[in-house]
GROMACS .gro file of C-alpha atoms in nm:
model
  491
    1MET     CA    1   0.000   0.000   0.000
    2THR     CA    2   0.134   0.343  -0.092
    3LYS     CA    3   0.158   0.602   0.186
    4ASN     CA    4   0.072   0.963   0.251
    5TYR     CA    5   0.352   1.219   0.288
    6ILE     CA    6   0.316   1.433   0.598
    7ALA     CA    7   0.572   1.655   0.776
    8GLY     CA    8   0.860   1.510   0.576
    9GLU     CA    9   0.768   1.143   0.632
   10TRP     CA   10   0.591   0.870   0.440
   11LEU     CA   11   0.316   0.749   0.673
   12ALA     CA   12   0.095   0.445   0.642
   13ALA     CA   13  -0.280   0.480   0.691
   14SER     CA   14  -0.528   0.245   0.852
   15GLU     CA   15  -0.742   0.235   0.535
   16ALA     CA   16  -0.670   0.196   0.165
   17SER     CA   17  -0.862   0.206  -0.162
   18PRO     CA   18  -0.789   0.021  -0.488
   19ASN     CA   19  -0.698   0.210  -0.804
   20ILE     CA   20  -0.878   0.037  -1.094
   21ASN     CA   21  -0.781   0.056  -1.460
   22PRO     CA   22  -1.098   0.164  -1.648
   23SER     CA   23  -0.970  -0.004  -1.967
   24ASN     CA   24  -0.949  -0.335  -1.781
   25THR     CA   25  -1.134  -0.350  -1.452
   26GLN     CA   26  -0.946  -0.670  -1.361
   27ASP     CA   27  -0.623  -0.468  -1.348
   28VAL     CA   28  -0.557  -0.303  -1.010
   29VAL     CA   29  -0.299  -0.026  -1.048
   30GLY     CA   30  -0.232  -0.028  -0.673
   31GLU     CA   31  -0.366   0.015  -0.322
   32PHE     CA   32  -0.344   0.373  -0.201
   33ALA     CA   33  -0.363   0.510   0.152
   34ARG     CA   34  -0.681   0.681   0.264
   35ALA     CA   35  -0.610   0.943   0.529
   36SER     CA   36  -0.819   1.013   0.838
   37ALA     CA   37  -0.921   1.359   0.957
   38ALA     CA   38  -0.647   1.343   1.222
   39GLU     CA   39  -0.383   1.274   0.956
   40ALA     CA   40  -0.510   1.561   0.745
   41GLU     CA   41  -0.490   1.791   1.047
   42ARG     CA   42  -0.133   1.677   1.110
   43ALA     CA   43  -0.041   1.767   0.752
   44ILE     CA   44  -0.202   2.108   0.792
   45ALA     CA   45  -0.010   2.169   1.115
   46ALA     CA   46   0.317   2.068   0.946
   47ALA     CA   47   0.252   2.310   0.658
   48TYR     CA   48   0.163   2.585   0.904
   49ASP     CA   49   0.486   2.535   1.099
   50ALA     CA   50   0.697   2.525   0.782
   51PHE     CA   51   0.550   2.842   0.634
   52PRO     CA   52   0.762   3.110   0.811
   53ALA     CA   53   1.093   2.967   0.690
   54TRP     CA   54   0.974   2.872   0.342
   55SER     CA   55   0.805   3.208   0.282
   56ARG     CA   56   1.145   3.372   0.339
   57SER     CA   57   1.349   3.116   0.147
   58SER     CA   58   1.568   3.233  -0.137
   59ILE     CA   59   1.422   3.258  -0.483
   60GLN     CA   60   1.716   3.053  -0.608
   61GLN     CA   61   1.623   2.764  -0.379
   62ARG     CA   62   1.266   2.767  -0.503
   63HIS     CA   63   1.378   2.793  -0.864
   64ASP     CA   64   1.616   2.499  -0.832
   65ILE     CA   65   1.351   2.276  -0.674
   66LEU     CA   66   1.082   2.354  -0.932
   67LYS     CA   67   1.325   2.317  -1.221
   68ALA     CA   68   1.440   1.980  -1.088
   69VAL     CA   69   1.078   1.868  -1.067
   70GLY     CA   70   1.013   1.972  -1.427
   71ASP     CA   71   1.334   1.805  -1.546
   72GLU     CA   72   1.246   1.468  -1.391
   73ILE     CA   73   0.887   1.476  -1.515
   74LEU     CA   74   1.007   1.546  -1.867
   75ALA     CA   75   1.272   1.274  -1.853
   76ARG     CA   76   1.008   1.021  -1.745
   77LYS     CA   77   0.718   1.142  -1.961
   78GLU     CA   78   0.654   0.805  -2.134
   79GLU     CA   79   0.654   0.613  -1.804
   80LEU     CA   80   0.437   0.867  -1.625
   81GLY     CA   81   0.208   0.903  -1.927
   82ARG     CA   82   0.151   0.527  -1.928
   83LEU     CA   83   0.064   0.535  -1.557
   84LEU     CA   84  -0.175   0.825  -1.613
   85SER     CA   85  -0.352   0.658  -1.906
   86ARG     CA   86  -0.373   0.329  -1.720
   87GLU     CA   87  -0.548   0.479  -1.419
   88GLU     CA   88  -0.758   0.754  -1.583
   89GLY     CA   89  -0.840   0.610  -1.926
   90LYS     CA   90  -0.726   0.880  -2.167
   91THR     CA   91  -0.523   0.752  -2.462
   92LEU     CA   92  -0.147   0.709  -2.425
   93PRO     CA   93  -0.061   1.003  -2.655
   94GLU     CA   94  -0.297   1.221  -2.448
   95GLY     CA   95  -0.141   1.089  -2.125
   96ILE     CA   96   0.213   1.164  -2.241
   97GLY     CA   97   0.099   1.506  -2.361
   98GLU     CA   98  -0.049   1.585  -2.022
   99VAL     CA   99   0.269   1.480  -1.843
  100THR     CA  100   0.474   1.700  -2.077
  101ARG     CA  101   0.249   1.992  -1.995
  102ALA     CA  102   0.303   1.932  -1.623
  103ALA     CA  103   0.679   1.953  -1.677
  104GLN     CA  104   0.640   2.276  -1.873
  105ILE     CA  105   0.431   2.425  -1.592
  106PHE     CA  106   0.700   2.352  -1.334
  107HIS     CA  107   0.965   2.499  -1.563
  108PHE     CA  108   0.754   2.811  -1.618
  109PHE     CA  109   0.709   2.874  -1.246
  110ALA     CA  110   1.075   2.799  -1.180
  111GLY     CA  111   1.137   3.102  -1.399
  112GLU     CA  112   0.870   3.303  -1.220
  113CYS     CA  113   1.063   3.254  -0.895
  114LEU     CA  114   1.339   3.469  -1.045
  115ARG     CA  115   1.097   3.727  -1.186
  116LEU     CA  116   0.916   3.826  -0.868
  117ALA     CA  117   0.842   4.191  -0.923
  118GLY     CA  118   0.693   4.487  -0.745
  119GLU     CA  119   0.651   4.859  -0.798
  120LYS     CA  120   0.816   5.166  -0.652
  121LEU     CA  121   0.609   5.479  -0.697
  122PRO     CA  122   0.628   5.838  -0.580
  123SER     CA  123   0.370   5.940  -0.325
  124VAL     CA  124   0.132   6.226  -0.384
  125ARG     CA  125   0.297   6.371  -0.072
  126PRO     CA  126   0.652   6.508  -0.082
  127LEU     CA  127   0.952   6.310   0.050
  128ILE     CA  128   0.762   5.980   0.064
  129ASP     CA  129   0.825   5.664  -0.142
  130VAL     CA  130   0.567   5.391  -0.198
  131GLU     CA  131   0.659   5.026  -0.254
  132ILE     CA  132   0.408   4.766  -0.371
  133THR     CA  133   0.513   4.405  -0.323
  134ARG     CA  134   0.358   4.059  -0.323
  135GLU     CA  135   0.391   3.817  -0.034
  136PRO     CA  136   0.283   3.453   0.005
  137VAL     CA  137  -0.058   3.382   0.150
  138GLY     CA  138   0.019   3.092   0.387
  139VAL     CA  139  -0.098   2.732   0.390
  140ILE     CA  140  -0.280   2.647   0.066
  141GLY     CA  141  -0.521   2.353   0.049
  142LEU     CA  142  -0.525   2.209  -0.304
  143ILE     CA  143  -0.815   1.986  -0.409
  144THR     CA  144  -0.781   1.842  -0.759
  145PRO     CA  145  -1.009   1.638  -0.992
  146TRP     CA  146  -0.963   1.303  -1.163
  147ASN     CA  147  -0.974   1.410  -1.528
  148PHE     CA  148  -0.627   1.570  -1.541
  149PRO     CA  149  -0.446   1.384  -1.263
  150ILE     CA  150  -0.102   1.539  -1.314
  151ALA     CA  151  -0.150   1.865  -1.510
  152ILE     CA  152  -0.404   2.024  -1.275
  153PRO     CA  153  -0.203   1.935  -0.962
  154ALA     CA  154   0.102   2.081  -1.138
  155TRP     CA  155  -0.064   2.412  -1.215
  156LYS     CA  156  -0.170   2.447  -0.852
  157ILE     CA  157   0.139   2.312  -0.672
  158ALA     CA  158   0.401   2.489  -0.884
  159PRO     CA  159   0.277   2.848  -0.830
  160ALA     CA  160   0.195   2.778  -0.465
  161LEU     CA  161   0.557   2.679  -0.397
  162ALA     CA  162   0.707   2.938  -0.634
  163TYR     CA  163   0.548   3.225  -0.444
  164GLY     CA  164   0.650   3.093  -0.102
  165ASN     CA  165   0.337   2.916   0.021
  166THR     CA  166   0.320   2.573   0.182
  167VAL     CA  167   0.091   2.303   0.047
  168VAL     CA  168  -0.152   2.036   0.159
  169PHE     CA  169  -0.245   1.842  -0.155
  170LYS     CA  170  -0.555   1.621  -0.178
  171PRO     CA  171  -0.587   1.449  -0.517
  172ALA     CA  172  -0.905   1.287  -0.646
  173GLU     CA  173  -0.959   0.945  -0.496
  174LEU     CA  174  -1.008   0.789  -0.841
  175VAL     CA  175  -0.655   0.873  -0.963
  176PRO     CA  176  -0.404   0.861  -0.677
  177GLY     CA  177  -0.126   0.699  -0.880
  178SER     CA  178  -0.024   1.005  -1.082
  179ALA     CA  179  -0.051   1.227  -0.774
  180HIS     CA  180   0.170   0.991  -0.574
  181ALA     CA  181   0.432   0.974  -0.850
  182LEU     CA  182   0.433   1.355  -0.880
  183SER     CA  183   0.471   1.388  -0.504
  184GLU     CA  184   0.772   1.155  -0.502
  185ILE     CA  185   0.938   1.374  -0.764
  186ILE     CA  186   0.870   1.694  -0.566
  187ILE     CA  187   1.015   1.538  -0.253
  188ARG     CA  188   1.328   1.414  -0.434
  189ALA     CA  189   1.383   1.767  -0.565
  190GLY     CA  190   1.460   1.876  -0.207
  191VAL     CA  191   1.148   2.049  -0.079
  192PRO     CA  192   1.191   2.096   0.299
  193ALA     CA  193   0.984   1.894   0.546
  194GLY     CA  194   0.634   2.031   0.594
  195VAL     CA  195   0.641   2.255   0.287
  196PHE     CA  196   0.465   1.996   0.072
  197ASN     CA  197   0.223   1.737   0.207
  198LEU     CA  198   0.031   1.467   0.019
  199VAL     CA  199  -0.292   1.355   0.188
  200MET     CA  200  -0.494   1.107  -0.017
  201GLY     CA  201  -0.847   1.013   0.078
  202LYS     CA  202  -1.210   1.112   0.068
  203GLY     CA  203  -1.312   1.470   0.012
  204SER     CA  204  -1.565   1.443   0.292
  205VAL     CA  205  -1.277   1.368   0.529
  206VAL     CA  206  -0.955   1.526   0.399
  207GLY     CA  207  -1.116   1.812   0.211
  208GLU     CA  208  -1.345   1.890   0.500
  209ALA     CA  209  -1.047   1.907   0.738
  210MET     CA  210  -0.888   2.166   0.510
  211LEU     CA  211  -1.206   2.371   0.495
  212GLN     CA  212  -1.254   2.370   0.871
  213SER     CA  213  -0.895   2.441   0.977
  214PRO     CA  214  -0.815   2.800   1.073
  215LYS     CA  215  -0.452   2.728   0.978
  216VAL     CA  216  -0.542   2.694   0.607
  217ALA     CA  217  -0.534   3.040   0.452
  218ALA     CA  218  -0.663   2.956   0.106
  219ILE     CA  219  -0.833   2.681  -0.092
  220SER     CA  220  -0.790   2.611  -0.464
  221PHE     CA  221  -1.054   2.366  -0.584
  222THR     CA  222  -1.128   2.211  -0.922
  223GLY     CA  223  -1.432   1.986  -0.945
  224SER     CA  224  -1.809   1.977  -0.973
  225VAL     CA  225  -2.042   2.273  -0.933
  226PRO     CA  226  -2.229   2.138  -0.627
  227THR     CA  227  -1.906   2.064  -0.441
  228GLY     CA  228  -1.759   2.397  -0.548
  229ARG     CA  229  -2.055   2.582  -0.403
  230ARG     CA  230  -2.015   2.392  -0.077
  231VAL     CA  231  -1.644   2.483  -0.069
  232ALA     CA  232  -1.727   2.849  -0.135
  233GLN     CA  233  -1.990   2.867   0.135
  234THR     CA  234  -1.757   2.716   0.393
  235CYS     CA  235  -1.459   2.937   0.299
  236ILE     CA  236  -1.662   3.257   0.307
  237THR     CA  237  -1.823   3.182   0.643
  238ALA     CA  238  -1.503   3.049   0.804
  239ASP     CA  239  -1.332   3.240   1.085
  240PRO     CA  240  -1.100   3.366   0.954
  241MET     CA  241  -1.234   3.374   0.598
  242LYS     CA  242  -1.027   3.182   0.346
  243LYS     CA  243  -0.905   3.303   0.011
  244LEU     CA  244  -1.086   3.105  -0.257
  245GLN     CA  245  -1.030   2.986  -0.613
  246LEU     CA  246  -1.285   2.764  -0.787
  247GLU     CA  247  -1.282   2.596  -1.128
  248MET     CA  248  -1.604   2.404  -1.186
  249GLY     CA  249  -1.819   2.300  -1.477
  250GLY     CA  250  -1.875   2.392  -1.839
  251LYS     CA  251  -2.137   2.354  -2.109
  252ASN     CA  252  -1.924   2.501  -2.381
  253PRO     CA  253  -2.064   2.609  -2.718
  254MET     CA  254  -1.897   2.577  -3.056
  255VAL     CA  255  -2.062   2.786  -3.326
  256VAL     CA  256  -2.029   2.666  -3.687
  257LEU     CA  257  -2.126   2.926  -3.948
  258ASP     CA  258  -2.227   2.871  -4.310
  259ASP     CA  259  -1.891   3.003  -4.432
  260ALA     CA  260  -1.683   2.767  -4.216
  261ASP     CA  261  -1.434   2.525  -4.366
  262LEU     CA  262  -1.629   2.200  -4.314
  263LYS     CA  263  -1.321   1.986  -4.245
  264VAL     CA  264  -1.188   2.235  -3.990
  265ALA     CA  265  -1.529   2.253  -3.822
  266VAL     CA  266  -1.564   1.874  -3.796
  267ASP     CA  267  -1.207   1.832  -3.671
  268CYS     CA  268  -1.268   2.096  -3.403
  269ALA     CA  269  -1.602   1.947  -3.301
  270VAL     CA  270  -1.480   1.586  -3.279
  271ASN     CA  271  -1.172   1.688  -3.082
  272SER     CA  272  -1.365   1.916  -2.848
  273ALA     CA  273  -1.660   1.687  -2.785
  274PHE     CA  274  -1.511   1.340  -2.776
  275PHE     CA  275  -1.134   1.333  -2.719
  276SER     CA  276  -1.032   1.251  -2.363
  277THR     CA  277  -1.370   1.072  -2.367
  278GLY     CA  278  -1.540   1.411  -2.338
  279GLN     CA  279  -1.418   1.430  -1.978
  280ARG     CA  280  -1.288   1.787  -1.994
  281CYS     CA  281  -1.450   2.095  -1.846
  282THR     CA  282  -1.361   2.274  -2.170
  283ALA     CA  283  -1.526   2.014  -2.395
  284SER     CA  284  -1.779   2.134  -2.655
  285SER     CA  285  -2.103   1.958  -2.578
  286ARG     CA  286  -2.318   2.216  -2.764
  287LEU     CA  287  -2.252   2.241  -3.138
  288ILE     CA  288  -2.452   2.539  -3.265
  289VAL     CA  289  -2.475   2.518  -3.642
  290THR     CA  290  -2.635   2.763  -3.883
  291GLU     CA  291  -2.892   2.640  -4.135
  292GLY     CA  292  -2.685   2.664  -4.453
  293ILE     CA  293  -2.422   2.415  -4.333
  294HIS     CA  294  -2.623   2.217  -4.076
  295ASP     CA  295  -2.708   1.905  -4.279
  296ARG     CA  296  -2.362   1.878  -4.436
  297PHE     CA  297  -2.202   1.921  -4.093
  298VAL     CA  298  -2.416   1.649  -3.934
  299ALA     CA  299  -2.344   1.407  -4.219
  300ALA     CA  300  -1.970   1.476  -4.196
  301MET     CA  301  -1.979   1.428  -3.819
  302GLN     CA  302  -2.153   1.091  -3.857
  303GLU     CA  303  -1.895   0.979  -4.112
  304ARG     CA  304  -1.604   1.092  -3.892
  305MET     CA  305  -1.750   0.935  -3.579
  306ALA     CA  306  -1.793   0.601  -3.756
  307GLY     CA  307  -1.415   0.585  -3.794
  308LEU     CA  308  -1.330   0.658  -3.430
  309VAL     CA  309  -1.164   0.368  -3.251
  310VAL     CA  310  -1.283   0.323  -2.891
  311ASP     CA  311  -1.056   0.080  -2.708
  312ASP     CA  312  -0.797   0.026  -2.437
  313ALA     CA  313  -0.624   0.355  -2.360
  314LEU     CA  314  -0.280   0.195  -2.390
  315LYS     CA  315  -0.345   0.025  -2.724
  316ALA     CA  316  -0.188   0.179  -3.035
  317GLY     CA  317  -0.446   0.328  -3.270
  318THR     CA  318  -0.705   0.404  -3.002
  319HIS     CA  319  -0.872   0.741  -3.054
  320ILE     CA  320  -1.093   0.737  -2.744
  321GLY     CA  321  -1.043   0.540  -2.424
  322PRO     CA  322  -1.298   0.428  -2.168
  323VAL     CA  323  -1.511   0.637  -1.937
  324VAL     CA  324  -1.332   0.675  -1.603
  325ASP     CA  325  -1.555   0.454  -1.385
  326GLN     CA  326  -1.897   0.293  -1.349
  327GLY     CA  327  -2.051   0.599  -1.183
  328GLN     CA  328  -1.954   0.828  -1.470
  329LEU     CA  329  -2.066   0.570  -1.725
  330ASP     CA  330  -2.405   0.549  -1.554
  331GLN     CA  331  -2.433   0.928  -1.570
  332ASP     CA  332  -2.352   0.934  -1.941
  333LEU     CA  333  -2.613   0.665  -2.015
  334LYS     CA  334  -2.870   0.848  -1.802
  335TYR     CA  335  -2.828   1.165  -2.008
  336ILE     CA  336  -2.852   0.972  -2.334
  337ARG     CA  337  -3.191   0.844  -2.214
  338ILE     CA  338  -3.292   1.192  -2.101
  339GLY     CA  339  -3.207   1.334  -2.444
  340GLN     CA  340  -3.421   1.073  -2.617
  341ASP     CA  341  -3.707   1.130  -2.375
  342GLU     CA  342  -3.687   1.506  -2.440
  343GLY     CA  343  -3.730   1.450  -2.813
  344ALA     CA  344  -3.372   1.488  -2.932
  345LYS     CA  345  -3.269   1.253  -3.213
  346LEU     CA  346  -2.976   1.021  -3.146
  347VAL     CA  347  -2.808   1.003  -3.488
  348ALA     CA  348  -2.480   0.837  -3.390
  349GLY     CA  349  -2.335   0.626  -3.110
  350GLY     CA  350  -2.451   0.601  -2.753
  351GLU     CA  351  -2.404   0.223  -2.721
  352LEU     CA  352  -2.205   0.028  -2.465
  353LEU     CA  353  -1.911  -0.152  -2.623
  354LYS     CA  354  -1.729  -0.474  -2.540
  355ARG     CA  355  -1.357  -0.508  -2.585
  356ASP     CA  356  -1.091  -0.770  -2.510
  357ALA     CA  357  -1.100  -0.689  -2.138
  358PRO     CA  358  -1.392  -0.564  -1.927
  359GLY     CA  359  -1.398  -0.185  -1.916
  360PHE     CA  360  -1.621   0.121  -1.924
  361TYR     CA  361  -1.651   0.159  -2.301
  362LEU     CA  362  -1.910   0.389  -2.459
  363GLN     CA  363  -1.951   0.480  -2.825
  364PRO     CA  364  -1.953   0.862  -2.853
  365ALA     CA  365  -2.307   0.993  -2.896
  366LEU     CA  366  -2.440   1.272  -3.116
  367PHE     CA  367  -2.789   1.425  -3.087
  368THR     CA  368  -2.966   1.647  -3.340
  369GLU     CA  369  -3.300   1.829  -3.324
  370VAL     CA  370  -3.194   1.971  -2.990
  371ASP     CA  371  -3.352   2.275  -2.830
  372ASN     CA  372  -3.128   2.479  -2.602
  373ARG     CA  373  -3.387   2.446  -2.325
  374MET     CA  374  -3.340   2.069  -2.306
  375ARG     CA  375  -3.147   1.925  -2.012
  376VAL     CA  376  -2.890   1.768  -2.245
  377ALA     CA  377  -2.816   2.121  -2.371
  378ARG     CA  378  -2.802   2.287  -2.029
  379GLU     CA  379  -2.654   2.041  -1.779
  380GLU     CA  380  -2.293   1.924  -1.780
  381ILE     CA  381  -2.272   1.556  -1.873
  382PHE     CA  382  -1.891   1.521  -1.862
  383GLY     CA  383  -1.882   1.239  -2.114
  384PRO     CA  384  -1.865   1.174  -2.490
  385VAL     CA  385  -2.214   1.311  -2.559
  386ALA     CA  386  -2.265   1.610  -2.790
  387THR     CA  387  -2.573   1.795  -2.912
  388VAL     CA  388  -2.628   1.981  -3.239
  389ILE     CA  389  -2.848   2.289  -3.211
  390ARG     CA  390  -2.974   2.450  -3.532
  391ALA     CA  391  -2.950   2.831  -3.557
  392LYS     CA  392  -3.096   3.065  -3.818
  393ASP     CA  393  -2.790   3.290  -3.849
  394TYR     CA  394  -2.489   3.427  -3.664
  395ASP     CA  395  -2.694   3.651  -3.435
  396GLU     CA  396  -2.914   3.365  -3.319
  397ALA     CA  397  -2.610   3.135  -3.283
  398LEU     CA  398  -2.438   3.389  -3.056
  399GLU     CA  399  -2.755   3.429  -2.850
  400ILE     CA  400  -2.780   3.052  -2.801
  401ALA     CA  401  -2.409   3.023  -2.724
  402ASN     CA  402  -2.443   3.274  -2.440
  403ASP     CA  403  -2.770   3.127  -2.310
  404THR     CA  404  -2.609   2.901  -2.051
  405PRO     CA  405  -2.535   2.918  -1.678
  406PHE     CA  406  -2.171   2.838  -1.758
  407GLY     CA  407  -1.898   3.047  -1.916
  408LEU     CA  408  -1.566   2.865  -1.936
  409SER     CA  409  -1.478   2.819  -2.303
  410SER     CA  410  -1.648   2.915  -2.628
  411GLY     CA  411  -1.557   2.856  -2.992
  412ILE     CA  412  -1.647   2.957  -3.345
  413CYS     CA  413  -1.563   2.811  -3.685
  414THR     CA  414  -1.579   3.072  -3.961
  415THR     CA  415  -1.372   3.224  -4.239
  416SER     CA  416  -1.521   3.568  -4.170
  417LEU     CA  417  -1.296   3.816  -3.992
  418LYS     CA  418  -1.608   4.018  -3.911
  419TYR     CA  419  -1.783   3.737  -3.727
  420ALA     CA  420  -1.465   3.606  -3.564
  421SER     CA  421  -1.386   3.950  -3.423
  422HIS     CA  422  -1.741   4.008  -3.305
  423PHE     CA  423  -1.758   3.665  -3.140
  424LYS     CA  424  -1.430   3.715  -2.952
  425ARG     CA  425  -1.568   4.036  -2.807
  426ASN     CA  426  -1.920   3.917  -2.731
  427ALA     CA  427  -1.890   3.550  -2.630
  428GLU     CA  428  -1.965   3.530  -2.257
  429ALA     CA  429  -1.677   3.301  -2.167
  430GLY     CA  430  -1.338   3.326  -2.006
  431MET     CA  431  -1.165   3.169  -2.308
  432VAL     CA  432  -1.258   3.200  -2.676
  433MET     CA  433  -1.129   2.987  -2.965
  434VAL     CA  434  -1.150   3.070  -3.336
  435ASN     CA  435  -1.118   2.770  -3.571
  436LEU     CA  436  -0.971   2.569  -3.285
  437PRO     CA  437  -1.113   2.311  -3.043
  438THR     CA  438  -1.255   2.462  -2.725
  439ALA     CA  439  -1.042   2.215  -2.528
  440GLY     CA  440  -0.664   2.253  -2.535
  441VAL     CA  441  -0.497   2.557  -2.382
  442ASP     CA  442  -0.143   2.688  -2.330
  443TYR     CA  443   0.027   2.661  -1.993
  444HIS     CA  444   0.171   3.015  -1.979
  445VAL     CA  445  -0.151   3.214  -2.008
  446PRO     CA  446  -0.458   3.251  -1.783
  447PHE     CA  447  -0.713   2.971  -1.752
  448GLY     CA  448  -1.062   3.029  -1.619
  449GLY     CA  449  -1.416   3.133  -1.693
  450ARG     CA  450  -1.714   3.330  -1.570
  451LYS     CA  451  -2.072   3.276  -1.455
  452GLY     CA  452  -2.109   2.931  -1.296
  453SER     CA  453  -1.778   2.796  -1.429
  454SER     CA  454  -1.524   2.982  -1.219
  455TYR     CA  455  -1.490   3.196  -0.910
  456GLY     CA  456  -1.189   3.391  -0.792
  457PRO     CA  457  -0.857   3.469  -0.962
  458ARG     CA  458  -0.742   3.290  -1.277
  459GLU     CA  459  -0.513   2.989  -1.281
  460GLN     CA  460  -0.188   2.945  -1.479
  461GLY     CA  461   0.058   3.193  -1.621
  462ARG     CA  462   0.157   3.511  -1.444
  463TYR     CA  463  -0.206   3.565  -1.341
  464ALA     CA  464  -0.161   3.284  -1.087
  465ALA     CA  465   0.007   3.541  -0.864
  466GLU     CA  466  -0.333   3.700  -0.800
  467PHE     CA  467  -0.438   3.397  -0.595
  468TYR     CA  468  -0.111   3.270  -0.450
  469THR     CA  469   0.009   3.607  -0.320
  470THR     CA  470  -0.127   3.900  -0.126
  471VAL     CA  471  -0.039   4.262  -0.201
  472LYS     CA  472   0.144   4.485   0.048
  473THR     CA  473   0.181   4.861   0.013
  474ALA     CA  474   0.464   5.018   0.219
  475TYR     CA  475   0.528   5.391   0.270
  476THR     CA  476   0.871   5.532   0.360
  477PHE     CA  477   0.951   5.890   0.457
  478ASP     CA  478   1.263   5.999   0.272
  479GLY     CA  479   1.349   6.312   0.470
  480ASN     CA  480   1.548   6.394   0.783
  481SER     CA  481   1.255   6.496   1.000
  482PRO     CA  482   0.894   6.385   1.041
  483TYR     CA  483   0.672   6.494   0.760
  484VAL     CA  484   0.459   6.794   0.852
  485PRO     CA  485   0.201   6.899   0.594
  486LYS     CA  486   0.207   7.263   0.493
  487THR     CA  487  -0.080   7.473   0.616
  488THR     CA  488  -0.276   7.699   0.392
  489ALA     CA  489  -0.317   8.072   0.450
  490SER     CA  490  -0.667   8.023   0.578
  491GLU     CA  491  -0.540   7.783   0.843
   0.00000   0.00000   0.00000
């Protein structure tokens, strides 16, 4: 059984949970420790005690540690990518790509350690200087999801450490293997005891301990909307209040206009809706297609989907791996039934598949004749299920695209500079793609959305500093005697 890492030690737990390969449910990746509330509190205490020294550590020390982490991840990308794909179910090329991105994130924030900047400004008063600097927040509780088991932890852990915070890391219980491997690499890089702590286990136990502890200064959470709202409520009402960053759901639109390049549009739609088994918060589950291209687009989608290979994530030639577990598979099938009951037309896929080994295999599903008021068009499914919504023209397509409680990512396929420019300005989303899949973002720029998708400062890139630091403004008198304001004649 693998162990948790608390206060500089690997510690066994009284409970463990199996890590099952969704491509082959007979394959157990490993048994992973499940922490108790007391163990989580011990990790929090260790991070709290380590914060004063780490927050004042040299930027060179932090740089060297983060660079070493990135170097080892990159050197082992095939091995780690295989582990990731085995436990989560995304294809091996996707798994290796995610691991590579994690390495790039650590390298980026290693550089940010050496670029910590502030401002020195003149005061509006004479003989006074003003300095504006950023300081670390404190103990950061990091709660990560199962769909990106190494990249999302990387883009939370790396900036937390780079800016001088200490970390208590709780990965998703479904995918502890990648989190454990990443933690081993961080520890080997020389992070001091207590600065980084790995506490695997249930959110209701470990996550709750983070939320309730007054020693945790901030929480960064990525996961479902209901859980995110619970996290927000607890952080805001805590004493003291906790700084908060939430990344939650998406119901992302992709608009396809009459003038779009059909091949580009289909490539974008298939990638966005179905790759990574549709298990991405940036996936396009609403394909909003104008009348002039609608029928040709649907026919081209059906043809392309017929050629998609759904199989073991580690098998060469697989386009789409399994759904992550039985619970998610049940949810996907439930929404396929809901769509049919609502009157949507299932024109492709939606069937359970059998492969060489037992696994959670689902043929990607495509609905047409969908109204944007239907549940399949409004609620996040988080699986390989996409809907096509017919629109009269660009104006109606934009209106439908924005008619959603979410606002993470939004895309448009068009050859018109006019419509592309207008869409970038008027799409109500945190990220906008033109002739690109809505899923797939760079690691050095901000990630996040609006409305029900995100809350708090952005993740990734230099904007990560907004969450992982707090701003201090310092005033210094630059004269030889106390400053005395001049009086006016009337005084």
